[in-house]
């Protein structure tokens, strides 16, 4: 008879594409990407953590996070949209890019990728 063991560990992980890891991005930018990936919706790849939250998780300052996000945007790894309502600005909406250049290979050829 096979013994069944209950797994009690809480295993969490984030996907960081090889092209991000292998790029010329700074180590801080790669870490910020990983933090954003932790919060991103699996289907839309959208995340909206506060900059202070990103800084705390990345063990950084908000100014360093701002520089890292600017680097990620320039590399095409992340897009950023300001979220506002009648009371003012809220946290930013970040959308991750998992595929370099915004396209992905399919069996039928190239297909534009919105995520």
PDB file of N, CA and C in Angstrom:
ATOM      1  N   UNK A   1       0.835  -1.180   0.000  1.00  0.00           N
ATOM      2  CA  UNK A   1       0.000   0.000   0.000  1.00  0.00           C
ATOM      3  C   UNK A   1       0.884   1.249   0.000  1.00  0.00           C
ATOM      4  N   UNK A   2       0.516   2.252  -0.803  1.00  0.00           N
ATOM      5  CA  UNK A   2       1.282   3.483  -0.919  1.00  0.00           C
ATOM      6  C   UNK A   2       0.847   4.456   0.164  1.00  0.00           C
ATOM      7  N   UNK A   3       1.841   5.028   0.854  1.00  0.00           N
ATOM      8  CA  UNK A   3       1.532   6.029   1.872  1.00  0.00           C
ATOM      9  C   UNK A   3       1.268   7.374   1.203  1.00  0.00           C
ATOM     10  N   UNK A   4       0.278   8.076   1.685  1.00  0.00           N
ATOM     11  CA  UNK A   4      -0.029   9.401   1.177  1.00  0.00           C
ATOM     12  C   UNK A   4       0.355  10.399   2.249  1.00  0.00           C
ATOM     13  N   UNK A   5       1.184  11.375   1.863  1.00  0.00           N
ATOM     14  CA  UNK A   5       1.627  12.402   2.786  1.00  0.00           C
ATOM     15  C   UNK A   5       0.988  13.731   2.407  1.00  0.00           C
ATOM     16  N   UNK A   6       0.533  14.436   3.380  1.00  0.00           N
ATOM     17  CA  UNK A   6      -0.045  15.749   3.131  1.00  0.00           C
ATOM     18  C   UNK A   6       1.070  16.773   3.020  1.00  0.00           C
ATOM     19  N   UNK A   7       1.015  17.602   1.993  1.00  0.00           N
ATOM     20  CA  UNK A   7       1.990  18.663   1.819  1.00  0.00           C
ATOM     21  C   UNK A   7       1.470  19.897   2.541  1.00  0.00           C
ATOM     22  N   UNK A   8       2.274  20.413   3.449  1.00  0.00           N
ATOM     23  CA  UNK A   8       1.839  21.563   4.229  1.00  0.00           C
ATOM     24  C   UNK A   8       2.630  22.832   3.904  1.00  0.00           C
ATOM     25  N   UNK A   9       3.625  22.741   3.055  1.00  0.00           N
ATOM     26  CA  UNK A   9       4.429  23.908   2.701  1.00  0.00           C
ATOM     27  C   UNK A   9       3.639  24.838   1.796  1.00  0.00           C
ATOM     28  N   UNK A  10       3.848  26.115   1.971  1.00  0.00           N
ATOM     29  CA  UNK A  10       3.214  27.114   1.128  1.00  0.00           C
ATOM     30  C   UNK A  10       4.235  27.540   0.079  1.00  0.00           C
ATOM     31  N   UNK A  11       4.182  26.941  -1.080  1.00  0.00           N
ATOM     32  CA  UNK A  11       5.133  27.198  -2.140  1.00  0.00           C
ATOM     33  C   UNK A  11       4.581  28.269  -3.067  1.00  0.00           C
ATOM     34  N   UNK A  12       5.253  29.422  -3.104  1.00  0.00           N
ATOM     35  CA  UNK A  12       4.864  30.501  -3.996  1.00  0.00           C
ATOM     36  C   UNK A  12       6.038  30.773  -4.926  1.00  0.00           C
ATOM     37  N   UNK A  13       5.738  31.124  -6.147  1.00  0.00           N
ATOM     38  CA  UNK A  13       6.791  31.451  -7.095  1.00  0.00           C
ATOM     39  C   UNK A  13       6.267  32.431  -8.124  1.00  0.00           C
ATOM     40  N   UNK A  14       7.189  33.091  -8.803  1.00  0.00           N
ATOM     41  CA  UNK A  14       6.856  34.015  -9.879  1.00  0.00           C
ATOM     42  C   UNK A  14       7.646  33.621 -11.111  1.00  0.00           C
ATOM     43  N   UNK A  15       7.074  33.868 -12.270  1.00  0.00           N
ATOM     44  CA  UNK A  15       7.742  33.565 -13.522  1.00  0.00           C
ATOM     45  C   UNK A  15       8.526  34.795 -13.974  1.00  0.00           C
ATOM     46  N   UNK A  16       9.810  34.582 -14.210  1.00  0.00           N
ATOM     47  CA  UNK A  16      10.658  35.631 -14.778  1.00  0.00           C
ATOM     48  C   UNK A  16      11.213  35.084 -16.086  1.00  0.00           C
ATOM     49  N   UNK A  17      10.832  35.669 -17.211  1.00  0.00           N
ATOM     50  CA  UNK A  17      11.277  35.142 -18.501  1.00  0.00           C
ATOM     51  C   UNK A  17      12.796  35.174 -18.642  1.00  0.00           C
ATOM     52  N   UNK A  18      13.326  34.219 -19.372  1.00  0.00           N
ATOM     53  CA  UNK A  18      14.770  34.164 -19.615  1.00  0.00           C
ATOM     54  C   UNK A  18      15.280  35.460 -20.232  1.00  0.00           C
ATOM     55  N   UNK A  19      14.509  36.042 -21.156  1.00  0.00           N
ATOM     56  CA  UNK A  19      15.005  37.252 -21.823  1.00  0.00           C
ATOM     57  C   UNK A  19      15.180  38.394 -20.836  1.00  0.00           C
ATOM     58  N   UNK A  20      14.381  38.435 -19.770  1.00  0.00           N
ATOM     59  CA  UNK A  20      14.548  39.469 -18.741  1.00  0.00           C
ATOM     60  C   UNK A  20      15.815  39.192 -17.943  1.00  0.00           C
ATOM     61  N   UNK A  21      16.003  37.943 -17.535  1.00  0.00           N
ATOM     62  CA  UNK A  21      17.187  37.563 -16.759  1.00  0.00           C
ATOM     63  C   UNK A  21      18.460  37.765 -17.582  1.00  0.00           C
ATOM     64  N   UNK A  22      18.421  37.429 -18.866  1.00  0.00           N
ATOM     65  CA  UNK A  22      19.604  37.500 -19.726  1.00  0.00           C
ATOM     66  C   UNK A  22      19.856  38.890 -20.303  1.00  0.00           C
ATOM     67  N   UNK A  23      18.965  39.836 -20.061  1.00  0.00           N
ATOM     68  CA  UNK A  23      19.087  41.178 -20.634  1.00  0.00           C
ATOM     69  C   UNK A  23      20.155  41.990 -19.892  1.00  0.00           C
ATOM     70  N   UNK A  24      20.335  43.210 -20.354  1.00  0.00           N
ATOM     71  CA  UNK A  24      21.272  44.131 -19.706  1.00  0.00           C
ATOM     72  C   UNK A  24      20.618  44.910 -18.571  1.00  0.00           C
ATOM     73  N   UNK A  25      19.422  44.499 -18.149  1.00  0.00           N
ATOM     74  CA  UNK A  25      18.744  45.166 -17.035  1.00  0.00           C
ATOM     75  C   UNK A  25      19.567  45.033 -15.766  1.00  0.00           C
ATOM     76  N   UNK A  26      19.499  46.041 -14.919  1.00  0.00           N
ATOM     77  CA  UNK A  26      20.198  45.994 -13.631  1.00  0.00           C
ATOM     78  C   UNK A  26      19.585  44.921 -12.737  1.00  0.00           C
ATOM     79  N   UNK A  27      20.339  44.485 -11.750  1.00  0.00           N
ATOM     80  CA  UNK A  27      19.810  43.479 -10.821  1.00  0.00           C
ATOM     81  C   UNK A  27      18.593  44.020 -10.073  1.00  0.00           C
ATOM     82  N   UNK A  28      18.576  45.325  -9.811  1.00  0.00           N
ATOM     83  CA  UNK A  28      17.431  45.931  -9.122  1.00  0.00           C
ATOM     84  C   UNK A  28      16.183  45.860 -10.005  1.00  0.00           C
ATOM     85  N   UNK A  29      16.339  46.110 -11.307  1.00  0.00           N
ATOM     86  CA  UNK A  29      15.196  46.058 -12.217  1.00  0.00           C
ATOM     87  C   UNK A  29      14.650  44.640 -12.318  1.00  0.00           C
ATOM     88  N   UNK A  30      15.530  43.649 -12.367  1.00  0.00           N
ATOM     89  CA  UNK A  30      15.073  42.254 -12.431  1.00  0.00           C
ATOM     90  C   UNK A  30      14.332  41.902 -11.146  1.00  0.00           C
ATOM     91  N   UNK A  31      14.827  42.356 -10.014  1.00  0.00           N
ATOM     92  CA  UNK A  31      14.151  42.083  -8.739  1.00  0.00           C
ATOM     93  C   UNK A  31      12.783  42.765  -8.687  1.00  0.00           C
ATOM     94  N   UNK A  32      12.700  43.999  -9.175  1.00  0.00           N
ATOM     95  CA  UNK A  32      11.408  44.701  -9.212  1.00  0.00           C
ATOM     96  C   UNK A  32      10.442  43.974 -10.151  1.00  0.00           C
ATOM     97  N   UNK A  33      10.934  43.480 -11.286  1.00  0.00           N
ATOM     98  CA  UNK A  33      10.096  42.686 -12.182  1.00  0.00           C
ATOM     99  C   UNK A  33       9.545  41.476 -11.427  1.00  0.00           C
ATOM    100  N   UNK A  34      10.400  40.818 -10.647  1.00  0.00           N
ATOM    101  CA  UNK A  34       9.968  39.641  -9.879  1.00  0.00           C
ATOM    102  C   UNK A  34       8.896  40.006  -8.869  1.00  0.00           C
ATOM    103  N   UNK A  35       9.032  41.143  -8.229  1.00  0.00           N
ATOM    104  CA  UNK A  35       8.018  41.586  -7.263  1.00  0.00           C
ATOM    105  C   UNK A  35       6.704  41.867  -7.984  1.00  0.00           C
ATOM    106  N   UNK A  36       6.776  42.551  -9.120  1.00  0.00           N
ATOM    107  CA  UNK A  36       5.550  42.811  -9.891  1.00  0.00           C
ATOM    108  C   UNK A  36       4.914  41.505 -10.344  1.00  0.00           C
ATOM    109  N   UNK A  37       5.734  40.546 -10.754  1.00  0.00           N
ATOM    110  CA  UNK A  37       5.207  39.246 -11.185  1.00  0.00           C
ATOM    111  C   UNK A  37       4.486  38.547 -10.042  1.00  0.00           C
ATOM    112  N   UNK A  38       4.958  38.763  -8.836  1.00  0.00           N
ATOM    113  CA  UNK A  38       4.331  38.168  -7.650  1.00  0.00           C
ATOM    114  C   UNK A  38       2.891  38.658  -7.482  1.00  0.00           C
ATOM    115  N   UNK A  39       2.653  39.900  -7.846  1.00  0.00           N
ATOM    116  CA  UNK A  39       1.327  40.502  -7.677  1.00  0.00           C
ATOM    117  C   UNK A  39       0.468  40.446  -8.931  1.00  0.00           C
ATOM    118  N   UNK A  40       1.040  40.053 -10.059  1.00  0.00           N
ATOM    119  CA  UNK A  40       0.333  40.119 -11.335  1.00  0.00           C
ATOM    120  C   UNK A  40      -0.743  39.048 -11.461  1.00  0.00           C
ATOM    121  N   UNK A  41      -1.834  39.428 -12.090  1.00  0.00           N
ATOM    122  CA  UNK A  41      -2.894  38.498 -12.434  1.00  0.00           C
ATOM    123  C   UNK A  41      -2.344  37.519 -13.466  1.00  0.00           C
ATOM    124  N   UNK A  42      -2.612  36.242 -13.308  1.00  0.00           N
ATOM    125  CA  UNK A  42      -2.054  35.220 -14.193  1.00  0.00           C
ATOM    126  C   UNK A  42      -2.504  35.357 -15.644  1.00  0.00           C
ATOM    127  N   UNK A  43      -3.683  35.885 -15.877  1.00  0.00           N
ATOM    128  CA  UNK A  43      -4.182  35.988 -17.249  1.00  0.00           C
ATOM    129  C   UNK A  43      -3.875  37.327 -17.906  1.00  0.00           C
ATOM    130  N   UNK A  44      -4.081  38.418 -17.180  1.00  0.00           N
ATOM    131  CA  UNK A  44      -3.872  39.742 -17.772  1.00  0.00           C
ATOM    132  C   UNK A  44      -2.455  40.255 -17.565  1.00  0.00           C
ATOM    133  N   UNK A  45      -1.716  39.664 -16.642  1.00  0.00           N
ATOM    134  CA  UNK A  45      -0.369  40.084 -16.261  1.00  0.00           C
ATOM    135  C   UNK A  45      -0.352  41.493 -15.694  1.00  0.00           C
ATOM    136  N   UNK A  46      -1.496  41.969 -15.218  1.00  0.00           N
ATOM    137  CA  UNK A  46      -1.613  43.299 -14.628  1.00  0.00           C
ATOM    138  C   UNK A  46      -1.430  43.217 -13.115  1.00  0.00           C
ATOM    139  N   UNK A  47      -0.756  44.230 -12.576  1.00  0.00           N
ATOM    140  CA  UNK A  47      -0.537  44.317 -11.124  1.00  0.00           C
ATOM    141  C   UNK A  47      -0.627  45.784 -10.720  1.00  0.00           C
ATOM    142  N   UNK A  48      -1.032  46.052  -9.499  1.00  0.00           N
ATOM    143  CA  UNK A  48      -1.149  47.435  -9.054  1.00  0.00           C
ATOM    144  C   UNK A  48      -0.696  47.619  -7.601  1.00  0.00           C
ATOM    145  N   UNK A  49       0.428  47.023  -7.213  1.00  0.00           N
ATOM    146  CA  UNK A  49       0.921  47.269  -5.851  1.00  0.00           C
ATOM    147  C   UNK A  49       1.422  48.708  -5.721  1.00  0.00           C
ATOM    148  N   UNK A  50       1.329  49.260  -4.529  1.00  0.00           N
ATOM    149  CA  UNK A  50       1.851  50.596  -4.269  1.00  0.00           C
ATOM    150  C   UNK A  50       3.372  50.584  -4.400  1.00  0.00           C
ATOM    151  N   UNK A  51       3.933  51.724  -4.763  1.00  0.00           N
ATOM    152  CA  UNK A  51       5.383  51.822  -4.905  1.00  0.00           C
ATOM    153  C   UNK A  51       6.087  51.486  -3.594  1.00  0.00           C
ATOM    154  N   UNK A  52       5.497  51.879  -2.478  1.00  0.00           N
ATOM    155  CA  UNK A  52       6.093  51.560  -1.175  1.00  0.00           C
ATOM    156  C   UNK A  52       6.098  50.052  -0.927  1.00  0.00           C
ATOM    157  N   UNK A  53       5.064  49.371  -1.378  1.00  0.00           N
ATOM    158  CA  UNK A  53       5.006  47.911  -1.247  1.00  0.00           C
ATOM    159  C   UNK A  53       6.079  47.261  -2.099  1.00  0.00           C
ATOM    160  N   UNK A  54       6.221  47.733  -3.340  1.00  0.00           N
ATOM    161  CA  UNK A  54       7.264  47.196  -4.224  1.00  0.00           C
ATOM    162  C   UNK A  54       8.627  47.407  -3.584  1.00  0.00           C
ATOM    163  N   UNK A  55       8.864  48.612  -3.054  1.00  0.00           N
ATOM    164  CA  UNK A  55      10.150  48.929  -2.424  1.00  0.00           C
ATOM    165  C   UNK A  55      10.432  48.012  -1.234  1.00  0.00           C
ATOM    166  N   UNK A  56       9.425  47.781  -0.414  1.00  0.00           N
ATOM    167  CA  UNK A  56       9.622  46.906   0.749  1.00  0.00           C
ATOM    168  C   UNK A  56       9.945  45.482   0.322  1.00  0.00           C
ATOM    169  N   UNK A  57       9.211  44.967  -0.655  1.00  0.00           N
ATOM    170  CA  UNK A  57       9.435  43.592  -1.116  1.00  0.00           C
ATOM    171  C   UNK A  57      10.764  43.449  -1.860  1.00  0.00           C
ATOM    172  N   UNK A  58      11.198  44.520  -2.541  1.00  0.00           N
ATOM    173  CA  UNK A  58      12.451  44.482  -3.286  1.00  0.00           C
ATOM    174  C   UNK A  58      13.639  44.891  -2.409  1.00  0.00           C
ATOM    175  N   UNK A  59      13.353  45.187  -1.141  1.00  0.00           N
ATOM    176  CA  UNK A  59      14.383  45.642  -0.200  1.00  0.00           C
ATOM    177  C   UNK A  59      15.146  46.833  -0.788  1.00  0.00           C
ATOM    178  N   UNK A  60      14.359  47.859  -1.094  1.00  0.00           N
ATOM    179  CA  UNK A  60      14.882  49.004  -1.809  1.00  0.00           C
ATOM    180  C   UNK A  60      14.184  50.269  -1.330  1.00  0.00           C
ATOM    181  N   UNK A  61      14.506  51.371  -1.971  1.00  0.00           N
ATOM    182  CA  UNK A  61      13.803  52.624  -1.706  1.00  0.00           C
ATOM    183  C   UNK A  61      12.806  52.878  -2.833  1.00  0.00           C
ATOM    184  N   UNK A  62      11.858  53.761  -2.583  1.00  0.00           N
ATOM    185  CA  UNK A  62      10.871  54.107  -3.613  1.00  0.00           C
ATOM    186  C   UNK A  62      11.571  54.745  -4.814  1.00  0.00           C
ATOM    187  N   UNK A  63      12.584  55.595  -4.557  1.00  0.00           N
ATOM    188  CA  UNK A  63      13.311  56.211  -5.671  1.00  0.00           C
ATOM    189  C   UNK A  63      14.017  55.163  -6.528  1.00  0.00           C
ATOM    190  N   UNK A  64      14.609  54.156  -5.904  1.00  0.00           N
ATOM    191  CA  UNK A  64      15.255  53.077  -6.660  1.00  0.00           C
ATOM    192  C   UNK A  64      14.229  52.283  -7.452  1.00  0.00           C
ATOM    193  N   UNK A  65      13.059  52.072  -6.875  1.00  0.00           N
ATOM    194  CA  UNK A  65      11.975  51.376  -7.588  1.00  0.00           C
ATOM    195  C   UNK A  65      11.547  52.189  -8.802  1.00  0.00           C
ATOM    196  N   UNK A  66      11.416  53.500  -8.643  1.00  0.00           N
ATOM    197  CA  UNK A  66      11.041  54.354  -9.777  1.00  0.00           C
ATOM    198  C   UNK A  66      12.060  54.238 -10.904  1.00  0.00           C
ATOM    199  N   UNK A  67      13.357  54.231 -10.571  1.00  0.00           N
ATOM    200  CA  UNK A  67      14.401  54.088 -11.588  1.00  0.00           C
ATOM    201  C   UNK A  67      14.329  52.711 -12.245  1.00  0.00           C
ATOM    202  N   UNK A  68      14.106  51.667 -11.441  1.00  0.00           N
ATOM    203  CA  UNK A  68      14.018  50.307 -11.973  1.00  0.00           C
ATOM    204  C   UNK A  68      12.813  50.157 -12.894  1.00  0.00           C
ATOM    205  N   UNK A  69      11.689  50.743 -12.516  1.00  0.00           N
ATOM    206  CA  UNK A  69      10.488  50.664 -13.360  1.00  0.00           C
ATOM    207  C   UNK A  69      10.719  51.417 -14.668  1.00  0.00           C
ATOM    208  N   UNK A  70      11.375  52.566 -14.607  1.00  0.00           N
ATOM    209  CA  UNK A  70      11.698  53.300 -15.839  1.00  0.00           C
ATOM    210  C   UNK A  70      12.590  52.445 -16.739  1.00  0.00           C
ATOM    211  N   UNK A  71      13.524  51.730 -16.149  1.00  0.00           N
ATOM    212  CA  UNK A  71      14.404  50.829 -16.901  1.00  0.00           C
ATOM    213  C   UNK A  71      13.608  49.684 -17.531  1.00  0.00           C
ATOM    214  N   UNK A  72      12.678  49.123 -16.778  1.00  0.00           N
ATOM    215  CA  UNK A  72      11.839  48.040 -17.285  1.00  0.00           C
ATOM    216  C   UNK A  72      10.941  48.508 -18.418  1.00  0.00           C
ATOM    217  N   UNK A  73      10.412  49.717 -18.299  1.00  0.00           N
ATOM    218  CA  UNK A  73       9.565  50.281 -19.354  1.00  0.00           C
ATOM    219  C   UNK A  73      10.388  50.485 -20.623  1.00  0.00           C
ATOM    220  N   UNK A  74      11.580  51.057 -20.479  1.00  0.00           N
ATOM    221  CA  UNK A  74      12.453  51.296 -21.635  1.00  0.00           C
ATOM    222  C   UNK A  74      12.816  49.983 -22.337  1.00  0.00           C
ATOM    223  N   UNK A  75      13.005  48.923 -21.556  1.00  0.00           N
ATOM    224  CA  UNK A  75      13.356  47.615 -22.125  1.00  0.00           C
ATOM    225  C   UNK A  75      12.146  46.894 -22.711  1.00  0.00           C
ATOM    226  N   UNK A  76      10.947  47.406 -22.454  1.00  0.00           N
ATOM    227  CA  UNK A  76       9.739  46.760 -22.954  1.00  0.00           C
ATOM    228  C   UNK A  76       9.264  45.604 -22.091  1.00  0.00           C
ATOM    229  N   UNK A  77       9.765  45.513 -20.870  1.00  0.00           N
ATOM    230  CA  UNK A  77       9.384  44.422 -19.973  1.00  0.00           C
ATOM    231  C   UNK A  77       8.113  44.735 -19.189  1.00  0.00           C
ATOM    232  N   UNK A  78       7.795  46.023 -19.060  1.00  0.00           N
ATOM    233  CA  UNK A  78       6.643  46.461 -18.266  1.00  0.00           C
ATOM    234  C   UNK A  78       6.054  47.700 -18.929  1.00  0.00           C
ATOM    235  N   UNK A  79       4.742  47.839 -18.842  1.00  0.00           N
ATOM    236  CA  UNK A  79       4.103  49.106 -19.186  1.00  0.00           C
ATOM    237  C   UNK A  79       3.435  49.640 -17.927  1.00  0.00           C
ATOM    238  N   UNK A  80       3.258  50.956 -17.869  1.00  0.00           N
ATOM    239  CA  UNK A  80       2.696  51.587 -16.670  1.00  0.00           C
ATOM    240  C   UNK A  80       1.583  52.539 -17.070  1.00  0.00           C
ATOM    241  N   UNK A  81       0.498  52.484 -16.318  1.00  0.00           N
ATOM    242  CA  UNK A  81      -0.644  53.371 -16.557  1.00  0.00           C
ATOM    243  C   UNK A  81      -1.047  53.981 -15.222  1.00  0.00           C
ATOM    244  N   UNK A  82      -1.265  55.302 -15.217  1.00  0.00           N
ATOM    245  CA  UNK A  82      -1.713  55.971 -13.993  1.00  0.00           C
ATOM    246  C   UNK A  82      -3.187  55.670 -13.768  1.00  0.00           C
ATOM    247  N   UNK A  83      -3.516  55.297 -12.545  1.00  0.00           N
ATOM    248  CA  UNK A  83      -4.925  55.033 -12.206  1.00  0.00           C
ATOM    249  C   UNK A  83      -5.437  56.209 -11.389  1.00  0.00           C
ATOM    250  N   UNK A  84      -6.554  56.785 -11.826  1.00  0.00           N
ATOM    251  CA  UNK A  84      -7.146  57.948 -11.151  1.00  0.00           C
ATOM    252  C   UNK A  84      -8.646  57.760 -10.993  1.00  0.00           C
ATOM    253  N   UNK A  85      -9.171  58.464 -10.012  1.00  0.00           N
ATOM    254  CA  UNK A  85     -10.618  58.609  -9.887  1.00  0.00           C
ATOM    255  C   UNK A  85     -10.885  60.016  -9.369  1.00  0.00           C
ATOM    256  N   UNK A  86     -12.106  60.297  -8.958  1.00  0.00           N
ATOM    257  CA  UNK A  86     -12.457  61.655  -8.531  1.00  0.00           C
ATOM    258  C   UNK A  86     -11.655  62.135  -7.321  1.00  0.00           C
ATOM    259  N   UNK A  87     -11.092  61.212  -6.540  1.00  0.00           N
ATOM    260  CA  UNK A  87     -10.323  61.621  -5.358  1.00  0.00           C
ATOM    261  C   UNK A  87      -8.834  61.798  -5.655  1.00  0.00           C
ATOM    262  N   UNK A  88      -8.406  61.489  -6.863  1.00  0.00           N
ATOM    263  CA  UNK A  88      -7.003  61.691  -7.219  1.00  0.00           C
ATOM    264  C   UNK A  88      -6.353  60.422  -7.723  1.00  0.00           C
ATOM    265  N   UNK A  89      -5.013  60.420  -7.683  1.00  0.00           N
ATOM    266  CA  UNK A  89      -4.262  59.285  -8.211  1.00  0.00           C
ATOM    267  C   UNK A  89      -4.248  58.134  -7.219  1.00  0.00           C
ATOM    268  N   UNK A  90      -4.351  56.936  -7.774  1.00  0.00           N
ATOM    269  CA  UNK A  90      -4.212  55.705  -6.997  1.00  0.00           C
ATOM    270  C   UNK A  90      -2.900  55.061  -7.399  1.00  0.00           C
ATOM    271  N   UNK A  91      -2.704  53.839  -6.995  1.00  0.00           N
ATOM    272  CA  UNK A  91      -1.491  53.129  -7.401  1.00  0.00           C
ATOM    273  C   UNK A  91      -1.471  52.973  -8.916  1.00  0.00           C
ATOM    274  N   UNK A  92      -0.278  52.829  -9.446  1.00  0.00           N
ATOM    275  CA  UNK A  92      -0.126  52.632 -10.883  1.00  0.00           C
ATOM    276  C   UNK A  92      -0.561  51.223 -11.275  1.00  0.00           C
ATOM    277  N   UNK A  93      -0.973  51.081 -12.514  1.00  0.00           N
ATOM    278  CA  UNK A  93      -1.269  49.766 -13.070  1.00  0.00           C
ATOM    279  C   UNK A  93      -0.075  49.362 -13.927  1.00  0.00           C
ATOM    280  N   UNK A  94       0.569  48.272 -13.562  1.00  0.00           N
ATOM    281  CA  UNK A  94       1.720  47.759 -14.297  1.00  0.00           C
ATOM    282  C   UNK A  94       1.281  46.510 -15.050  1.00  0.00           C
ATOM    283  N   UNK A  95       1.679  46.400 -16.307  1.00  0.00           N
ATOM    284  CA  UNK A  95       1.402  45.197 -17.078  1.00  0.00           C
ATOM    285  C   UNK A  95       2.731  44.605 -17.519  1.00  0.00           C
ATOM    286  N   UNK A  96       2.955  43.361 -17.143  1.00  0.00           N
ATOM    287  CA  UNK A  96       4.202  42.681 -17.464  1.00  0.00           C
ATOM    288  C   UNK A  96       4.201  42.211 -18.909  1.00  0.00           C
ATOM    289  N   UNK A  97       5.376  42.153 -19.487  1.00  0.00           N
ATOM    290  CA  UNK A  97       5.575  41.571 -20.808  1.00  0.00           C
ATOM    291  C   UNK A  97       6.420  40.331 -20.581  1.00  0.00           C
ATOM    292  N   UNK A  98       5.902  39.187 -20.915  1.00  0.00           N
ATOM    293  CA  UNK A  98       6.677  37.956 -20.745  1.00  0.00           C
ATOM    294  C   UNK A  98       7.433  37.579 -22.003  1.00  0.00           C
ATOM    295  N   UNK A  99       7.018  38.175 -23.131  1.00  0.00           N
ATOM    296  CA  UNK A  99       7.635  37.830 -24.407  1.00  0.00           C
ATOM    297  C   UNK A  99       8.387  39.053 -24.904  1.00  0.00           C
ATOM    298  N   UNK A 100       9.656  38.884 -25.211  1.00  0.00           N
ATOM    299  CA  UNK A 100      10.477  39.992 -25.676  1.00  0.00           C
ATOM    300  C   UNK A 100       9.920  40.555 -26.971  1.00  0.00           C
ATOM    301  N   UNK A 101       9.828  41.865 -27.055  1.00  0.00           N
ATOM    302  CA  UNK A 101       9.364  42.504 -28.275  1.00  0.00           C
ATOM    303  C   UNK A 101       7.862  42.508 -28.459  1.00  0.00           C
ATOM    304  N   UNK A 102       7.120  41.905 -27.554  1.00  0.00           N
ATOM    305  CA  UNK A 102       5.671  41.942 -27.630  1.00  0.00           C
ATOM    306  C   UNK A 102       5.048  40.991 -28.620  1.00  0.00           C
ATOM    307  N   UNK A 103       5.810  40.045 -29.153  1.00  0.00           N
ATOM    308  CA  UNK A 103       5.221  39.048 -30.039  1.00  0.00           C
ATOM    309  C   UNK A 103       5.509  37.676 -29.475  1.00  0.00           C
ATOM    310  N   UNK A 104       4.689  36.742 -29.827  1.00  0.00           N
ATOM    311  CA  UNK A 104       4.964  35.372 -29.406  1.00  0.00           C
ATOM    312  C   UNK A 104       4.832  34.449 -30.596  1.00  0.00           C
ATOM    313  N   UNK A 105       5.643  33.435 -30.599  1.00  0.00           N
ATOM    314  CA  UNK A 105       5.624  32.465 -31.689  1.00  0.00           C
ATOM    315  C   UNK A 105       4.477  31.485 -31.468  1.00  0.00           C
ATOM    316  N   UNK A 106       3.731  31.264 -32.519  1.00  0.00           N
ATOM    317  CA  UNK A 106       2.676  30.259 -32.471  1.00  0.00           C
ATOM    318  C   UNK A 106       2.926  29.285 -33.610  1.00  0.00           C
ATOM    319  N   UNK A 107       2.206  28.191 -33.625  1.00  0.00           N
ATOM    320  CA  UNK A 107       2.382  27.223 -34.704  1.00  0.00           C
ATOM    321  C   UNK A 107       2.040  27.825 -36.054  1.00  0.00           C
ATOM    322  N   UNK A 108       1.149  28.810 -36.059  1.00  0.00           N
ATOM    323  CA  UNK A 108       0.750  29.436 -37.309  1.00  0.00           C
ATOM    324  C   UNK A 108       1.591  30.631 -37.690  1.00  0.00           C
ATOM    325  N   UNK A 109       2.605  30.975 -36.917  1.00  0.00           N
ATOM    326  CA  UNK A 109       3.453  32.133 -37.211  1.00  0.00           C
ATOM    327  C   UNK A 109       3.460  33.085 -36.038  1.00  0.00           C
ATOM    328  N   UNK A 110       3.839  34.335 -36.275  1.00  0.00           N
ATOM    329  CA  UNK A 110       3.877  35.339 -35.225  1.00  0.00           C
ATOM    330  C   UNK A 110       2.479  35.865 -34.944  1.00  0.00           C
ATOM    331  N   UNK A 111       2.252  36.201 -33.694  1.00  0.00           N
ATOM    332  CA  UNK A 111       0.969  36.751 -33.289  1.00  0.00           C
ATOM    333  C   UNK A 111       1.250  37.875 -32.307  1.00  0.00           C
ATOM    334  N   UNK A 112       0.609  39.031 -32.487  1.00  0.00           N
ATOM    335  CA  UNK A 112       0.805  40.120 -31.535  1.00  0.00           C
ATOM    336  C   UNK A 112       0.355  39.675 -30.160  1.00  0.00           C
ATOM    337  N   UNK A 113       1.110  40.086 -29.175  1.00  0.00           N
ATOM    338  CA  UNK A 113       0.828  39.727 -27.790  1.00  0.00           C
ATOM    339  C   UNK A 113       0.516  40.998 -27.023  1.00  0.00           C
ATOM    340  N   UNK A 114      -0.637  41.048 -26.397  1.00  0.00           N
ATOM    341  CA  UNK A 114      -0.986  42.238 -25.633  1.00  0.00           C
ATOM    342  C   UNK A 114      -0.488  42.144 -24.211  1.00  0.00           C
ATOM    343  N   UNK A 115       0.058  41.041 -23.788  1.00  0.00           N
ATOM    344  CA  UNK A 115       0.529  40.878 -22.407  1.00  0.00           C
ATOM    345  C   UNK A 115       1.942  40.699 -22.391  1.00  0.00           C
TER     346      UNK A 115
END
